Short mmCIF file of C-alpha atoms and ligand atoms in Angstrom, two decimals:
data_model
loop_
_atom_site.label_atom_id
_atom_site.label_comp_id
_atom_site.label_asym_id
_atom_site.label_seq_id
_atom_site.Cartn_x
_atom_site.Cartn_y
_atom_site.Cartn_z
CA MET A 1 5.76 -6.70 -21.89
CA ASP A 2 2.92 -7.26 -24.36
CA ILE A 3 1.24 -3.92 -23.81
CA GLU A 4 -1.49 -4.47 -26.40
CA LYS A 5 -2.52 -7.74 -24.71
CA ILE A 6 -2.41 -6.05 -21.31
CA ARG A 7 -4.62 -3.23 -22.58
CA ARG A 8 -7.04 -5.69 -24.19
CA GLU A 9 -7.24 -7.46 -20.82
CA THR A 10 -8.17 -4.23 -19.04
CA PRO A 11 -11.87 -3.70 -19.77
CA GLY A 12 -11.98 -0.33 -18.03
CA LEU A 13 -9.82 1.16 -20.77
CA ALA A 14 -12.74 0.83 -23.19
CA HIS A 15 -14.58 3.42 -21.13
CA GLY A 16 -11.97 6.08 -20.62
CA ILE A 17 -8.47 6.94 -19.50
CA HIS A 18 -7.44 5.94 -16.01
CA LEU A 19 -4.48 7.66 -14.38
CA MET A 20 -5.22 6.85 -10.74
CA ALA A 21 -3.41 3.63 -9.86
CA SER A 22 -2.53 5.24 -6.52
CA GLY A 23 -6.27 5.63 -5.78
CA SER A 24 -7.91 2.45 -6.98
CA SER A 25 -6.59 1.05 -10.24
CA LEU A 26 -8.37 -0.73 -13.08
CA ALA A 27 -8.44 -4.48 -12.49
CA PRO A 28 -7.46 -6.83 -15.33
CA GLN A 29 -10.11 -9.19 -16.69
CA PRO A 30 -8.67 -12.32 -14.97
CA VAL A 31 -9.07 -10.58 -11.58
CA ILE A 32 -12.64 -9.58 -12.40
CA ASP A 33 -13.42 -13.11 -13.61
CA ALA A 34 -12.04 -14.67 -10.43
CA VAL A 35 -14.25 -12.46 -8.22
CA MET A 36 -17.38 -12.84 -10.35
CA GLN A 37 -17.00 -16.58 -10.76
CA PHE A 38 -16.58 -17.05 -7.05
CA LEU A 39 -19.68 -14.96 -6.32
CA GLU A 40 -21.62 -16.97 -8.91
CA LEU A 41 -20.44 -20.22 -7.33
CA GLU A 42 -21.57 -18.97 -3.92
CA ALA A 43 -24.95 -18.04 -5.39
CA ARG A 44 -25.24 -21.46 -7.01
CA ILE A 45 -24.11 -23.82 -4.25
CA GLY A 46 -23.83 -21.67 -1.10
CA GLY A 47 -21.00 -19.79 0.59
CA TYR A 48 -19.59 -22.56 2.77
CA GLU A 49 -19.90 -25.04 -0.06
CA ALA A 50 -18.07 -22.73 -2.49
CA HIS A 51 -15.35 -22.26 0.12
CA ALA A 52 -14.96 -26.02 0.52
CA GLN A 53 -14.90 -26.63 -3.24
CA GLN A 54 -12.26 -23.91 -3.82
CA ALA A 55 -10.23 -24.52 -0.64
CA GLU A 56 -7.02 -25.37 -2.47
CA MET A 57 -7.16 -22.28 -4.69
CA LEU A 58 -7.93 -20.05 -1.68
CA ASP A 59 -5.08 -21.58 0.28
CA GLY A 60 -2.81 -20.77 -2.67
CA LEU A 61 -3.36 -17.06 -2.01
CA TYR A 62 -0.80 -17.25 0.80
CA ASP A 63 1.79 -18.68 -1.61
CA SER A 64 0.99 -16.01 -4.19
CA VAL A 65 1.36 -13.15 -1.71
CA ALA A 66 4.51 -14.68 -0.22
CA ARG A 67 6.06 -14.98 -3.69
CA LEU A 68 5.18 -11.37 -4.48
CA ILE A 69 7.19 -9.99 -1.55
CA GLY A 70 9.81 -12.71 -0.94
CA ALA A 71 8.21 -13.98 2.27
CA LYS A 72 7.13 -17.37 3.65
CA ARG A 73 3.47 -18.26 3.49
CA ARG A 74 3.21 -18.54 7.26
CA GLU A 75 4.30 -14.89 7.51
CA ILE A 76 1.20 -13.60 5.64
CA ALA A 77 -2.19 -12.49 6.99
CA ILE A 78 -4.92 -11.45 4.55
CA LEU A 79 -6.95 -8.44 5.68
CA SER A 80 -9.51 -6.07 4.25
CA ASN A 81 -7.22 -3.09 3.57
CA ALA A 82 -3.80 -1.65 4.33
CA THR A 83 -4.93 0.29 7.38
CA ALA A 84 -6.35 -2.85 8.98
CA ALA A 85 -3.12 -4.72 8.20
CA TRP A 86 -0.89 -1.96 9.58
CA GLY A 87 -3.07 -1.55 12.67
CA GLN A 88 -3.01 -5.26 13.44
CA ALA A 89 0.77 -5.15 13.75
CA PHE A 90 1.00 -1.76 15.44
CA HIS A 91 -1.65 -2.36 18.09
CA ALA A 92 -0.17 -5.75 18.93
CA LEU A 93 3.18 -4.22 19.86
CA PRO A 94 3.58 -3.96 23.63
CA LEU A 95 4.59 -0.28 23.77
CA LYS A 96 4.70 1.30 27.21
CA ALA A 97 5.08 4.76 28.76
CA GLY A 98 8.39 6.35 27.77
CA ASP A 99 8.89 4.17 24.68
CA ARG A 100 9.67 6.18 21.56
CA ILE A 101 8.55 5.66 17.97
CA ILE A 102 10.58 7.03 15.08
CA THR A 103 8.52 8.01 12.05
CA CYS A 104 8.90 10.19 8.97
CA GLN A 105 7.52 13.46 7.60
CA ALA A 106 5.69 11.59 4.85
CA GLU A 107 3.85 9.27 7.24
CA TYR A 108 0.30 8.42 6.26
CA ALA A 109 -2.30 10.17 8.40
CA ALA A 110 -4.02 6.97 9.58
CA ASN A 111 -0.73 5.73 11.01
CA TYR A 112 -0.06 9.04 12.70
CA VAL A 113 -3.51 9.00 14.31
CA ALA A 114 -2.64 5.58 15.73
CA PHE A 115 0.65 6.96 17.13
CA LEU A 116 -1.28 9.78 18.81
CA GLN A 117 -3.82 7.30 20.17
CA ARG A 118 -1.06 5.30 21.84
CA GLN A 119 0.62 8.47 23.01
CA LYS A 120 -2.61 9.34 24.78
CA ARG A 121 -3.36 5.85 25.99
CA ASP A 122 0.09 4.37 26.70
CA GLY A 123 2.34 7.43 27.09
CA ILE A 124 4.64 6.74 24.14
CA GLU A 125 6.63 9.53 22.48
CA ILE A 126 6.91 10.27 18.75
CA ASP A 127 10.14 11.32 17.02
CA VAL A 128 9.83 12.58 13.43
CA VAL A 129 12.97 12.23 11.33
CA PRO A 130 13.88 15.31 9.30
CA ASN A 131 14.18 15.01 5.53
CA ASP A 132 17.43 15.31 3.62
CA GLU A 133 17.81 18.08 1.06
CA SER A 134 15.94 16.00 -1.56
CA GLY A 135 12.91 15.60 0.71
CA ALA A 136 13.47 11.91 1.52
CA ILE A 137 14.13 10.51 5.00
CA ASP A 138 17.56 11.60 6.23
CA VAL A 139 18.93 8.19 7.17
CA ALA A 140 21.86 9.58 9.17
CA ALA A 141 19.46 11.79 11.15
CA LEU A 142 17.29 8.74 11.80
CA GLU A 143 20.26 6.88 13.23
CA GLY A 144 21.02 9.92 15.38
CA LEU A 145 17.52 9.79 16.88
CA ILE A 146 17.89 6.24 18.14
CA SER A 147 18.07 5.90 21.90
CA GLU A 148 17.58 3.22 24.55
CA GLN A 149 13.89 4.15 24.50
CA THR A 150 13.36 3.64 20.75
CA ALA A 151 10.86 0.79 20.55
CA LEU A 152 9.73 1.04 16.93
CA ILE A 153 10.66 2.52 13.57
CA ALA A 154 7.48 2.99 11.53
CA ILE A 155 7.72 4.75 8.17
CA THR A 156 5.89 5.12 4.89
CA TRP A 157 7.86 3.93 1.85
CA VAL A 158 5.91 5.79 -0.85
CA PRO A 159 3.65 8.51 0.53
CA THR A 160 0.07 9.08 -0.48
CA ASN A 161 0.84 12.59 -1.72
CA GLY A 162 3.57 12.27 -4.31
CA GLY A 163 6.31 10.43 -6.13
CA LEU A 164 8.79 10.26 -3.25
CA VAL A 165 10.39 6.86 -2.63
CA ASN A 166 11.80 6.81 0.89
CA PRO A 167 14.98 4.78 1.44
CA ALA A 168 13.13 1.87 3.03
CA ALA A 169 15.99 -0.63 2.75
CA ALA A 170 18.54 1.79 4.26
CA VAL A 171 16.14 2.38 7.16
CA GLY A 172 15.81 -1.40 7.48
CA ALA A 173 19.57 -1.80 7.73
CA ILE A 174 19.58 0.63 10.67
CA ALA A 175 16.63 -1.09 12.32
CA ARG A 176 18.52 -4.39 12.07
CA LYS A 177 21.79 -2.88 13.34
CA TYR A 178 20.09 -1.65 16.52
CA ASP A 179 17.59 -4.54 16.71
CA ILE A 180 14.57 -2.23 16.67
CA PRO A 181 11.24 -3.48 15.27
CA TYR A 182 10.53 -1.98 11.84
CA LEU A 183 6.97 -1.47 10.53
CA LEU A 184 6.85 -0.46 6.87
CA ASP A 185 3.79 1.04 5.19
CA ALA A 186 4.22 -0.27 1.64
CA CYS A 187 0.68 0.54 0.54
CA GLN A 188 1.74 2.65 -2.45
CA ALA A 189 4.78 0.55 -3.34
CA VAL A 190 3.46 -3.00 -3.77
CA GLY A 191 2.46 -3.64 -7.38
CA GLN A 192 4.49 -0.82 -8.91
CA MET A 193 7.99 -2.10 -8.15
CA PRO A 194 9.84 -5.16 -6.83
CA VAL A 195 9.35 -5.64 -3.09
CA ASP A 196 11.50 -8.05 -1.11
CA VAL A 197 11.11 -8.22 2.64
CA GLY A 198 14.58 -9.74 2.98
CA THR A 199 16.27 -6.76 1.34
CA LEU A 200 14.04 -4.35 3.22
CA ASN A 201 14.85 -5.93 6.59
CA CYS A 202 11.37 -5.03 7.81
CA ASP A 203 9.61 -6.87 10.60
CA PHE A 204 6.13 -5.91 9.41
CA LEU A 205 4.88 -4.71 6.04
CA SER A 206 1.34 -3.66 5.15
CA THR A 207 -0.33 -3.01 1.86
CA THR A 208 -3.61 -2.86 -0.01
CA GLY A 209 -4.92 -4.78 -3.02
CA ARG A 210 -6.73 -2.10 -4.99
CA LYS A 211 -3.89 0.28 -5.88
CA PHE A 212 -0.88 -0.60 -8.02
CA LEU A 213 -1.52 -4.32 -7.53
CA ARG A 214 -4.82 -3.96 -9.46
CA GLY A 215 -6.71 -6.26 -7.09
CA PRO A 216 -10.25 -5.82 -5.79
CA ARG A 217 -11.20 -3.13 -3.31
CA GLY A 218 -11.59 -4.43 0.24
CA THR A 219 -8.36 -6.45 0.21
CA GLY A 220 -4.96 -6.00 1.81
CA PHE A 221 -2.32 -8.00 3.61
CA LEU A 222 0.17 -7.94 6.45
CA TYR A 223 3.62 -9.50 6.41
CA LEU A 224 5.00 -10.42 9.81
CA ARG A 225 8.57 -11.70 10.09
CA GLU A 226 8.56 -15.28 11.35
CA LYS A 227 10.43 -14.52 14.58
CA TRP A 228 7.46 -12.46 15.82
CA LEU A 229 5.23 -15.52 15.71
CA ASP A 230 6.78 -16.60 19.01
CA SER A 231 5.74 -13.47 20.85
CA LEU A 232 3.28 -11.16 19.13
CA GLU A 233 -0.37 -11.62 19.96
CA PRO A 234 -3.11 -9.62 18.20
CA ALA A 235 -4.88 -6.97 20.26
CA ALA A 236 -8.13 -8.88 19.70
CA LEU A 237 -8.45 -12.63 19.26
CA ASP A 238 -11.28 -14.84 18.08
CA HIS A 239 -11.79 -18.59 17.74
CA PHE A 240 -10.04 -18.56 14.32
CA SER A 241 -6.94 -16.66 15.42
CA ALA A 242 -6.84 -18.59 18.70
CA PRO A 243 -8.97 -21.77 18.72
CA LEU A 244 -10.30 -22.90 22.09
CA VAL A 245 -8.44 -25.84 23.60
CA ASP A 246 -11.11 -26.29 26.26
CA THR A 247 -13.51 -23.92 27.97
CA THR A 248 -10.71 -22.28 29.96
CA ARG A 249 -7.93 -21.98 27.39
CA TYR A 250 -7.15 -20.99 23.83
CA ALA A 251 -4.05 -21.60 21.70
CA VAL A 252 -2.96 -18.77 19.39
CA ARG A 253 -2.31 -19.98 15.84
CA ASP A 254 1.33 -20.56 15.00
CA ASP A 255 1.23 -18.52 11.78
CA ALA A 256 0.50 -14.91 10.81
CA ARG A 257 -3.13 -15.80 10.22
CA ARG A 258 -3.55 -15.18 13.95
CA PHE A 259 -4.16 -11.62 12.72
CA GLU A 260 -7.20 -12.71 10.70
CA THR A 261 -10.69 -13.50 11.93
CA TRP A 262 -13.09 -16.27 10.99
CA GLU A 263 -15.28 -14.59 8.37
CA ASN A 264 -13.93 -13.22 5.09
CA SER A 265 -14.85 -12.33 1.54
CA TYR A 266 -13.54 -15.32 -0.38
CA ALA A 267 -14.58 -13.85 -3.73
CA LEU A 268 -12.29 -10.88 -3.10
CA ARG A 269 -9.53 -13.19 -1.92
CA ALA A 270 -9.83 -15.14 -5.19
CA GLY A 271 -9.37 -11.83 -7.04
CA LEU A 272 -6.41 -10.82 -4.89
CA LYS A 273 -4.66 -14.10 -5.66
CA VAL A 274 -5.04 -13.57 -9.39
CA ALA A 275 -3.83 -9.96 -9.04
CA CYS A 276 -0.61 -11.14 -7.32
CA ASP A 277 -0.01 -13.84 -9.94
CA TYR A 278 -0.81 -11.43 -12.78
CA ALA A 279 1.76 -8.89 -11.55
CA MET A 280 4.36 -11.62 -11.03
CA ASP A 281 3.78 -13.01 -14.53
CA ILE A 282 4.44 -9.60 -16.08
CA GLY A 283 7.37 -8.98 -13.73
CA LEU A 284 7.64 -6.26 -11.12
CA GLU A 285 10.86 -4.80 -12.52
CA ALA A 286 9.29 -4.51 -15.98
CA ILE A 287 6.21 -2.94 -14.39
CA ARG A 288 8.39 -0.48 -12.48
CA GLN A 289 10.35 0.54 -15.55
CA ARG A 290 7.27 1.15 -17.69
CA ALA A 291 5.18 2.88 -14.99
CA TRP A 292 8.05 5.10 -13.83
CA GLY A 293 9.04 5.87 -17.44
CA LEU A 294 5.51 6.98 -18.33
CA THR A 295 5.36 9.03 -15.14
CA ASP A 296 8.67 10.80 -15.90
CA LEU A 297 7.28 11.62 -19.33
CA MET A 298 4.07 12.94 -17.80
CA ARG A 299 6.05 15.13 -15.39
CA GLU A 300 7.84 16.65 -18.40
CA LYS A 301 4.56 17.25 -20.23
CA LEU A 302 2.90 18.77 -17.16
CA ALA A 303 5.88 21.01 -16.45
CA MET A 304 5.31 22.65 -19.84
CA LEU A 305 1.76 23.71 -18.92
CA PRO A 306 1.61 27.38 -17.90
CA GLY A 307 1.38 27.79 -14.13
CA CYS A 308 2.06 24.13 -13.36
CA ARG A 309 4.26 23.30 -10.38
CA ILE A 310 5.37 19.70 -9.78
CA MET A 311 5.48 19.05 -6.03
CA ASP A 312 7.15 15.61 -5.84
CA LEU A 313 10.04 15.14 -3.45
CA GLY A 314 13.08 12.88 -3.55
CA VAL A 315 15.80 11.98 -6.02
CA GLU A 316 14.21 8.70 -7.09
CA LYS A 317 10.60 9.34 -8.11
CA CYS A 318 7.93 6.71 -8.69
CA ALA A 319 4.61 6.49 -10.51
CA ILE A 320 2.79 9.25 -8.61
CA ILE A 321 2.79 12.92 -9.59
CA SER A 322 1.54 15.67 -7.33
CA PHE A 323 1.15 19.10 -8.87
CA ILE A 324 -0.68 22.38 -8.75
CA ILE A 325 -1.84 24.41 -11.75
CA GLU A 326 -2.27 28.09 -10.98
CA GLY A 327 -5.87 29.17 -11.48
CA LEU A 328 -7.33 25.66 -11.57
CA ASP A 329 -9.36 24.37 -8.63
CA PRO A 330 -8.18 20.77 -8.04
CA GLN A 331 -11.60 19.37 -7.14
CA LEU A 332 -13.31 21.01 -10.13
CA THR A 333 -10.49 19.80 -12.37
CA VAL A 334 -11.07 16.20 -11.25
CA GLU A 335 -14.78 16.58 -11.96
CA LYS A 336 -14.31 18.22 -15.36
CA LEU A 337 -11.83 15.59 -16.49
CA ARG A 338 -14.07 12.84 -15.16
CA SER A 339 -16.90 14.15 -17.34
CA ARG A 340 -14.52 13.72 -20.31
CA GLY A 341 -13.74 10.13 -19.27
CA ILE A 342 -10.34 10.90 -17.75
CA ALA A 343 -9.67 9.79 -14.17
CA ILE A 344 -7.18 11.82 -12.17
CA GLY A 345 -7.22 12.55 -8.45
CA LEU A 346 -6.52 14.81 -5.53
CA SER A 347 -4.19 14.85 -2.62
CA ARG A 348 -5.52 16.59 0.46
CA PRO A 349 -3.28 17.99 3.21
CA ALA A 350 -5.09 15.89 5.83
CA SER A 351 -3.80 12.62 4.32
CA SER A 352 -0.19 13.41 5.20
CA LEU A 353 -0.48 16.34 7.56
CA LEU A 354 3.11 16.46 8.84
CA ASP A 355 4.42 16.95 5.32
CA ALA A 356 1.55 19.25 4.32
CA GLU A 357 2.14 21.57 7.28
CA ARG A 358 5.88 21.63 6.81
CA ARG A 359 5.60 22.45 3.10
CA LYS A 360 2.37 24.48 3.49
CA LEU A 361 0.74 22.29 0.87
CA PRO A 362 -2.68 23.12 -0.52
CA VAL A 363 -5.00 20.51 -2.02
CA MET A 364 -2.97 19.16 -4.94
CA GLN A 365 -3.75 17.33 -8.14
CA ARG A 366 -2.57 13.71 -8.23
CA ILE A 367 -1.90 11.57 -11.28
CA SER A 368 -0.52 8.04 -11.19
CA PRO A 369 0.02 6.33 -14.52
CA HIS A 370 0.47 2.56 -14.49
CA TYR A 371 2.12 0.17 -16.92
CA PHE A 372 -1.15 -0.38 -18.82
CA ASN A 373 -1.26 3.31 -19.79
CA ASN A 374 0.37 4.64 -22.94
CA GLU A 375 1.58 8.00 -24.20
CA ALA A 376 -1.75 8.67 -25.92
CA ASP A 377 -3.44 8.49 -22.48
CA LEU A 378 -0.99 11.08 -21.16
CA ASP A 379 -1.51 13.36 -24.15
CA ALA A 380 -5.29 13.16 -23.83
CA CYS A 381 -5.00 14.21 -20.19
CA ILE A 382 -2.67 17.07 -21.05
CA ALA A 383 -5.02 18.24 -23.82
CA ALA A 384 -7.98 18.15 -21.42
CA LEU A 385 -6.03 20.16 -18.81
CA LYS A 386 -5.02 22.70 -21.47
CA GLU A 387 -8.68 23.22 -22.35
CA LEU A 388 -9.35 24.24 -18.76
CA LEU A 389 -6.59 26.84 -18.67
C1 PLP B 1 0.76 5.52 2.16
C2 PLP B 1 -0.57 4.92 2.45
N1 PLP B 1 -0.71 4.10 3.50
C3 PLP B 1 -1.88 3.52 3.81
C4 PLP B 1 -3.00 3.77 3.06
C5 PLP B 1 -4.29 3.15 3.48
O1 PLP B 1 -4.68 2.13 2.62
P1 PLP B 1 -6.14 1.51 2.77
O2 PLP B 1 -7.07 2.56 2.24
O3 PLP B 1 -6.13 0.27 1.92
O4 PLP B 1 -6.37 1.21 4.19
C6 PLP B 1 -2.93 4.62 1.96
C7 PLP B 1 -4.13 4.89 1.15
O5 PLP B 1 -4.20 5.80 0.37
C8 PLP B 1 -1.67 5.21 1.64
O6 PLP B 1 -1.55 6.04 0.60
#
């Protein structure tokens, strides 16, 4: 990995230190150029005209996303964020009264709200798998929860509030064994490590563009295993997802784009395509090794600060650190570091309430180094934290 080139190509680094890839990362220059150039083209010749002129490039987005996660292009729908992508799959599933969903302690709050909505509306039941002693999903306990009524396994791979990496592929093996649909929230995983839907055995996978993938805000995508294209219809259709055949009938598209609608931001899509290609060119395993290595180092440095408690769960830990420093208010700390040009973040209990209640978590500090960071970035952050103590 040519880290100096990567840093030169990250214009945000000229303005400060960014340690928030799990919030919204710094985009590389080629991503920014793709968005800006598309907007300029639209301004110059018009939106529909720009779309027509760049149709081939825009169509290539589906190949780029498919390559990134080992899918087929017809299994990809481009959406505006991870929540929209996840919800498109979840709300399409024909769950009925008495059906049970298995989820995990680390489940993202938006997903859990959707479970509760369908509990209220459709009478489904929610089973939460206990964690093993490391704090990750207890895969044996998950298998033990499966019954005739289990209609979905829906888990979060990497939670919003820490470095835990849940055993997504082991869960997928169980889902396959019992032939239960498997919806994987990969929002915090894509872009920081290799992702392969074949190995994961998931039926649906959702993610966002702006985090570890370094794409533009307002982008995300859904993967939908090909076999579902025979049966799964979106909760809401339009004339793009299901063109009219005549005035009495429509025909649902035969690809995953049935989960899209007619109007989109093509400038952002151009940026998302470049972000996927950029990550693939560097290599997701190389990205993982560097980002996780820097994060391990940062955990060691933080642990030496007086009163600092690292809160990450799991044996295998990724590029997110959650921690508390006694005597420091997390919100004020974010603001004070921001005024020094250092971006770190927060993790609020409400974002992963099951886990927060179980562990009685307060608002925590969150840091997520990415591969474009270096040790000097980490040291500057540590020095700034020390000044606040
Ligand atoms: C685990 C997880 N899932 C889903 C989301 C939602 O992503 P988006 O904001 O793109 O909808 C987040 C965002 O922080 C997340 O951390």
